[in-house]
CSV table of C-alpha atoms in Angstrom, one decimal:
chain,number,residue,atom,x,y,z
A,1,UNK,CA,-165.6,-105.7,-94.3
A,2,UNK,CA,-161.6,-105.3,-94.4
A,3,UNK,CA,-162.7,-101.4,-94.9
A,4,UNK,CA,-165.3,-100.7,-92.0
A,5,UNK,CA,-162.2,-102.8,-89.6
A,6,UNK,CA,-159.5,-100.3,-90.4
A,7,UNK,CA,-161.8,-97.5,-90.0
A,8,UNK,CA,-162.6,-98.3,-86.5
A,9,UNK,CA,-159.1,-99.6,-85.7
A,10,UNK,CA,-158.0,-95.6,-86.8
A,11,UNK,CA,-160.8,-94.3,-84.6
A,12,UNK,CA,-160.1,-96.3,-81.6
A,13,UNK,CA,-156.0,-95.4,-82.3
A,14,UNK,CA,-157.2,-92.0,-82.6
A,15,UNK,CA,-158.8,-91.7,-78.8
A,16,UNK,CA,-156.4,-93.7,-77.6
A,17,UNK,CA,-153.8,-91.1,-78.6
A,18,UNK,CA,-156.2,-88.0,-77.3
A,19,UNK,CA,-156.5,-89.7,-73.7
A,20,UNK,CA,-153.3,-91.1,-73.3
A,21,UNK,CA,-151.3,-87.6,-72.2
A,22,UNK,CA,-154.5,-86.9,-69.6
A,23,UNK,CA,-154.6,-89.9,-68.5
A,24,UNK,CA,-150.5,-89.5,-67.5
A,25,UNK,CA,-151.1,-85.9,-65.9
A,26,UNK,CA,-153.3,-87.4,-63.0
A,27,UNK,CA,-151.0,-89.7,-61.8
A,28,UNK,CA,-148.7,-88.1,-59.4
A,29,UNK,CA,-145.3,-87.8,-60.5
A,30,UNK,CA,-142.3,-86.7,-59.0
A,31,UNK,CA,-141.1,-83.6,-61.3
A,32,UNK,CA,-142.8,-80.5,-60.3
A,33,UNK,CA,-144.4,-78.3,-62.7
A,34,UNK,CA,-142.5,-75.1,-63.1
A,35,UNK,CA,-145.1,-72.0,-64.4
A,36,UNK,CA,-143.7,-69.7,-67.3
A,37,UNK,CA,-143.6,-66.6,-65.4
A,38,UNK,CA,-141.4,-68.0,-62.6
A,39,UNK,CA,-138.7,-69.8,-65.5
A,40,UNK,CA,-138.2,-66.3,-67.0
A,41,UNK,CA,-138.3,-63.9,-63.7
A,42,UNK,CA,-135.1,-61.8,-63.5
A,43,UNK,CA,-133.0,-62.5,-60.9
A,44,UNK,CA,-131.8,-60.3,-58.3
A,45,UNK,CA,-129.9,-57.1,-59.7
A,46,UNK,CA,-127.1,-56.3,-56.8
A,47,UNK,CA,-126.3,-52.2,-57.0
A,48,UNK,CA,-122.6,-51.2,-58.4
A,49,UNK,CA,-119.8,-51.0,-55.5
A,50,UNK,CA,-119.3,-47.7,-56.5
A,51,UNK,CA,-121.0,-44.6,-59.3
A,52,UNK,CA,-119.9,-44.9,-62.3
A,53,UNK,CA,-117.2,-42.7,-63.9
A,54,UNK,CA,-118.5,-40.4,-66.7
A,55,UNK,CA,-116.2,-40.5,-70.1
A,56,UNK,CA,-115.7,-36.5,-70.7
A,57,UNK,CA,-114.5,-37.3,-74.2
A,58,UNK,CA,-117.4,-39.7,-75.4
A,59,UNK,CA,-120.4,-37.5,-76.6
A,60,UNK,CA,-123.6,-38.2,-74.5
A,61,UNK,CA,-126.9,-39.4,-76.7
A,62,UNK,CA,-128.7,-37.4,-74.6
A,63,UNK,CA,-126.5,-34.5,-75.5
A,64,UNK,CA,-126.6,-35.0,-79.2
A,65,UNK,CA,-130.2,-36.3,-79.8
A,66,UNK,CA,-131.5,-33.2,-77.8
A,67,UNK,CA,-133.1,-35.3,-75.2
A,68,UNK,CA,-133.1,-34.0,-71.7
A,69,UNK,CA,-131.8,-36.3,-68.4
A,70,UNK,CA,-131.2,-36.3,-65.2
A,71,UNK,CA,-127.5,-35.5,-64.6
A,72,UNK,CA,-125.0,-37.9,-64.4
A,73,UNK,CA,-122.9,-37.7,-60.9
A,74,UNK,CA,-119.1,-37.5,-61.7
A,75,UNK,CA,-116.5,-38.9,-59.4
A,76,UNK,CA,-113.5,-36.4,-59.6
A,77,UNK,CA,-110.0,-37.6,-58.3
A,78,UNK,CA,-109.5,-36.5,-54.7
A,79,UNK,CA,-106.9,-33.9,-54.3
A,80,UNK,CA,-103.8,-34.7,-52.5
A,81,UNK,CA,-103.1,-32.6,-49.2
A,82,UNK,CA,-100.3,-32.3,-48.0
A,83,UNK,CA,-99.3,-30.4,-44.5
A,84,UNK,CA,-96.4,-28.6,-46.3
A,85,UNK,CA,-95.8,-27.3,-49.6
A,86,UNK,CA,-93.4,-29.6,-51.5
A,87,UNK,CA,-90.0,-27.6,-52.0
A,88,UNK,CA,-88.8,-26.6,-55.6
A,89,UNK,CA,-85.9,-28.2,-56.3
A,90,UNK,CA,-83.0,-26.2,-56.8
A,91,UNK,CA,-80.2,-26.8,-59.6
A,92,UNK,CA,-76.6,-25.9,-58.7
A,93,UNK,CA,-75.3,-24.2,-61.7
A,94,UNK,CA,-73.3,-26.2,-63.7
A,95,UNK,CA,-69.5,-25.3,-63.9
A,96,UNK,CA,-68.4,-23.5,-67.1
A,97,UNK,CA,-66.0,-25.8,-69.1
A,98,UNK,CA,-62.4,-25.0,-68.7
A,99,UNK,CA,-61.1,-22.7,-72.0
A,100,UNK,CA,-58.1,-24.4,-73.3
A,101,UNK,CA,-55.7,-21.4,-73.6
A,102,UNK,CA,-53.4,-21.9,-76.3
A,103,UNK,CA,-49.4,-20.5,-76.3
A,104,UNK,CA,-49.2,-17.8,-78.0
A,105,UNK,CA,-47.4,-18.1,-81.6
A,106,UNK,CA,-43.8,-17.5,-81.8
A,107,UNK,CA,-42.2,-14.4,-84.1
A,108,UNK,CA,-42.2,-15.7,-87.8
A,109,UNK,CA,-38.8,-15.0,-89.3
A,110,UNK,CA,-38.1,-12.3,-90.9
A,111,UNK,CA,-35.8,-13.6,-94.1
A,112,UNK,CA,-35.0,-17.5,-94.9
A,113,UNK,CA,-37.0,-20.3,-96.1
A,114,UNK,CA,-40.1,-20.2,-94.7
A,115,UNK,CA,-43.7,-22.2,-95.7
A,116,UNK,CA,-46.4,-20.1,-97.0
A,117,UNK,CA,-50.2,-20.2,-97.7
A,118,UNK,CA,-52.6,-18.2,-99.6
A,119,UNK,CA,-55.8,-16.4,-99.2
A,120,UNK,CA,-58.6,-15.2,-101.6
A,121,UNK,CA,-62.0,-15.4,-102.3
A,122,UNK,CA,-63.7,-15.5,-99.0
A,123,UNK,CA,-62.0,-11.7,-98.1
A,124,UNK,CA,-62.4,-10.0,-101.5
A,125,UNK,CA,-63.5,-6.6,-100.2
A,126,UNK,CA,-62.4,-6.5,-96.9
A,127,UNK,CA,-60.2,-3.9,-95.6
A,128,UNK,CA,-56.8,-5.8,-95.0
A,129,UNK,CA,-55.2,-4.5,-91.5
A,130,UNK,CA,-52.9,-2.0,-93.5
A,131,UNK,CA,-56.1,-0.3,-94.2
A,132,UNK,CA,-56.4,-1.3,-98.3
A,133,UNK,CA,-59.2,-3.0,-99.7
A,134,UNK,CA,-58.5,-6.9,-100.3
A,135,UNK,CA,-59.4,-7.8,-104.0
A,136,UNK,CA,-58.2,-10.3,-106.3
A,137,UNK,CA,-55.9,-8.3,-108.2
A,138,UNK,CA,-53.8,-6.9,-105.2
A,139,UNK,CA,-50.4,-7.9,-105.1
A,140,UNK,CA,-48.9,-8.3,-101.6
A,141,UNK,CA,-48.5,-10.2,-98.6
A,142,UNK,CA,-49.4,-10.8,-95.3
A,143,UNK,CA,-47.1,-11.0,-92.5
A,144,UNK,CA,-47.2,-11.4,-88.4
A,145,UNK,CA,-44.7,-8.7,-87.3
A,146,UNK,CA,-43.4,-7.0,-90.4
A,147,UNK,CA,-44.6,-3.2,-90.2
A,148,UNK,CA,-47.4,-2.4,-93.2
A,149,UNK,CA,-45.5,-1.3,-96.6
A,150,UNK,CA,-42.1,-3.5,-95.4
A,151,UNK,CA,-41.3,-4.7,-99.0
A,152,UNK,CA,-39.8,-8.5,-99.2
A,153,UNK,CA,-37.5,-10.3,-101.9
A,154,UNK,CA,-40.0,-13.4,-102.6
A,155,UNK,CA,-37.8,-16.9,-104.7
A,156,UNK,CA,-39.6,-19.6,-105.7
A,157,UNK,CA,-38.6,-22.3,-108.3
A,158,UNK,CA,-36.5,-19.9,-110.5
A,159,UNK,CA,-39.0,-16.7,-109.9
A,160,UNK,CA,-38.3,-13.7,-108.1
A,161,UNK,CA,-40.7,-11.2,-107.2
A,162,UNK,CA,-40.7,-7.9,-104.8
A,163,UNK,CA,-44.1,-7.5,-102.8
A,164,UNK,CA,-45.0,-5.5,-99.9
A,165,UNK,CA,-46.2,-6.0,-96.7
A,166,UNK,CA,-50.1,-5.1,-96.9
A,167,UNK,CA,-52.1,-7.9,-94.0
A,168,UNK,CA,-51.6,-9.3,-91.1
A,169,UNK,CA,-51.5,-13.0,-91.1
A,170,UNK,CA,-50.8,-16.3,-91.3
A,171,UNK,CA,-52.2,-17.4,-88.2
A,172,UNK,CA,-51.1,-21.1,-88.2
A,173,UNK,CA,-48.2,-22.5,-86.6
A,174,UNK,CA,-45.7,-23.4,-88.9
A,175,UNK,CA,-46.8,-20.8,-91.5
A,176,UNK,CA,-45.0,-17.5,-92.5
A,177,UNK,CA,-46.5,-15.7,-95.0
A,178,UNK,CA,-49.9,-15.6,-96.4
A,179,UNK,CA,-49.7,-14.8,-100.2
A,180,UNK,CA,-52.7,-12.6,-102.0
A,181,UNK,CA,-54.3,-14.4,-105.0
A,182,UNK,CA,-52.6,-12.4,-108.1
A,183,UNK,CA,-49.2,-13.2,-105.7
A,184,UNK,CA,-49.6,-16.9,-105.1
A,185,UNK,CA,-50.2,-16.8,-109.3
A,186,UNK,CA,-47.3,-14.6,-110.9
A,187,UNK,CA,-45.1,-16.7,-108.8
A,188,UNK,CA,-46.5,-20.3,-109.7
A,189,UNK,CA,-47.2,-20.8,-105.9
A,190,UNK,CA,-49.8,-24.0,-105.0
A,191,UNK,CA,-51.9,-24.1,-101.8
A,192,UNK,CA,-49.1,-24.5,-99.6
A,193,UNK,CA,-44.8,-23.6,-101.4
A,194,UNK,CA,-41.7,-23.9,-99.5
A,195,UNK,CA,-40.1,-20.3,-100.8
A,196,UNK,CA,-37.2,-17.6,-99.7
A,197,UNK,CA,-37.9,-14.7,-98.0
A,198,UNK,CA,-35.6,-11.7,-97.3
A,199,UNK,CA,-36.2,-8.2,-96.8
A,200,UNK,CA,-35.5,-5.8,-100.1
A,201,UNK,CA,-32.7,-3.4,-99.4
């Protein structure tokens, strides 16, 4: 009895569910259906302001796939005119520095105590201005003004040595003689020596 009651309360629940939503649609309501093919029409597409540019570096698929298409129109920047031809501009040449002319040097002495330097290494094989060839055994000096072959009385610390004339040089102010190698060594001479200088009888 309890059995055959639930079975017809499940069918009446059952119908009562199935008519329920039709019974809804007919009464008038006041949303408005709205159809599937209106909810997803596109809307209106507004053309581009202006064509658009073509990328000359970008490779085109249509290029590389091997498919053929219409042409792409590309917008090339508009020359400027103008009525007259823009001048060149001209540089004014730029002034030459001004060469510092320096004094010449005086006349080294001829006899006295005079500094002197030495010279080597950097002119072995040169012809010296007396017209011999500059080598590290040579034995002579170099002098401004003294005439080629003048021979000199050289004294330094106790050592005496006579030595000819065979360059011309020092060239630095202050500076009287410029000693070859093998004569800045036999007479114990450093870079620079304080020595006496006289001209051999």
């Amino acid at each position: 009895m309890v059995r055959g009651a639930l079975a017809r309360a499940g069918v009446l629940a059952f119908v009562f569910a199935w008519l329920v939503p039709f019974a809804l649609s007919s009464v008038p309501n006041e949303a408005r259906p709205v159809s599937v093919a209106k909810a997803f029409a596109p809307g209106p597409i507004e053309p581009p302001g202006r064509a658009p540019e073509r990328v000359r570096e970008v490779a085109r698929a249509d290029i590389v796939l091997g498919v053929q298409s219409t042409p792409v129109a590309t917008v090339e920047p508009a020359a400027v005119r103008t009525s007259e031809p823009t001048p060149e501009p001209t540089l004014a040449p730029t002034p030459a520095p001004p060469v510092a002319t320096l004094p010449p040097l005086p006349d080294p002495p001829t006899s006295g105590i005079v500094i002197a330097s030495w010279y080597g290494p950097g002119f072995y094989g040169n012809k010296t201005a007396c017209g011999q060839v500059y080598t590290a055994e040579i034995i002579g000096v170099a002098h401004r003004t003294l005439r080629c072959g003048t021979m000199l009385v050289l004294e330094y610390r106790g050592r005496t040595m006579t030595v000819p004339v065979i360059d011309r040089g020092p060239y630095v102010a202050g500076r009287t003689l410029d000693l070859s190698s093998a004569t800045r060594l036999a007479i114990g001479c450093p870079d620079l020596c304080t020595l006496s200088m006289r001209i051999a009888p």
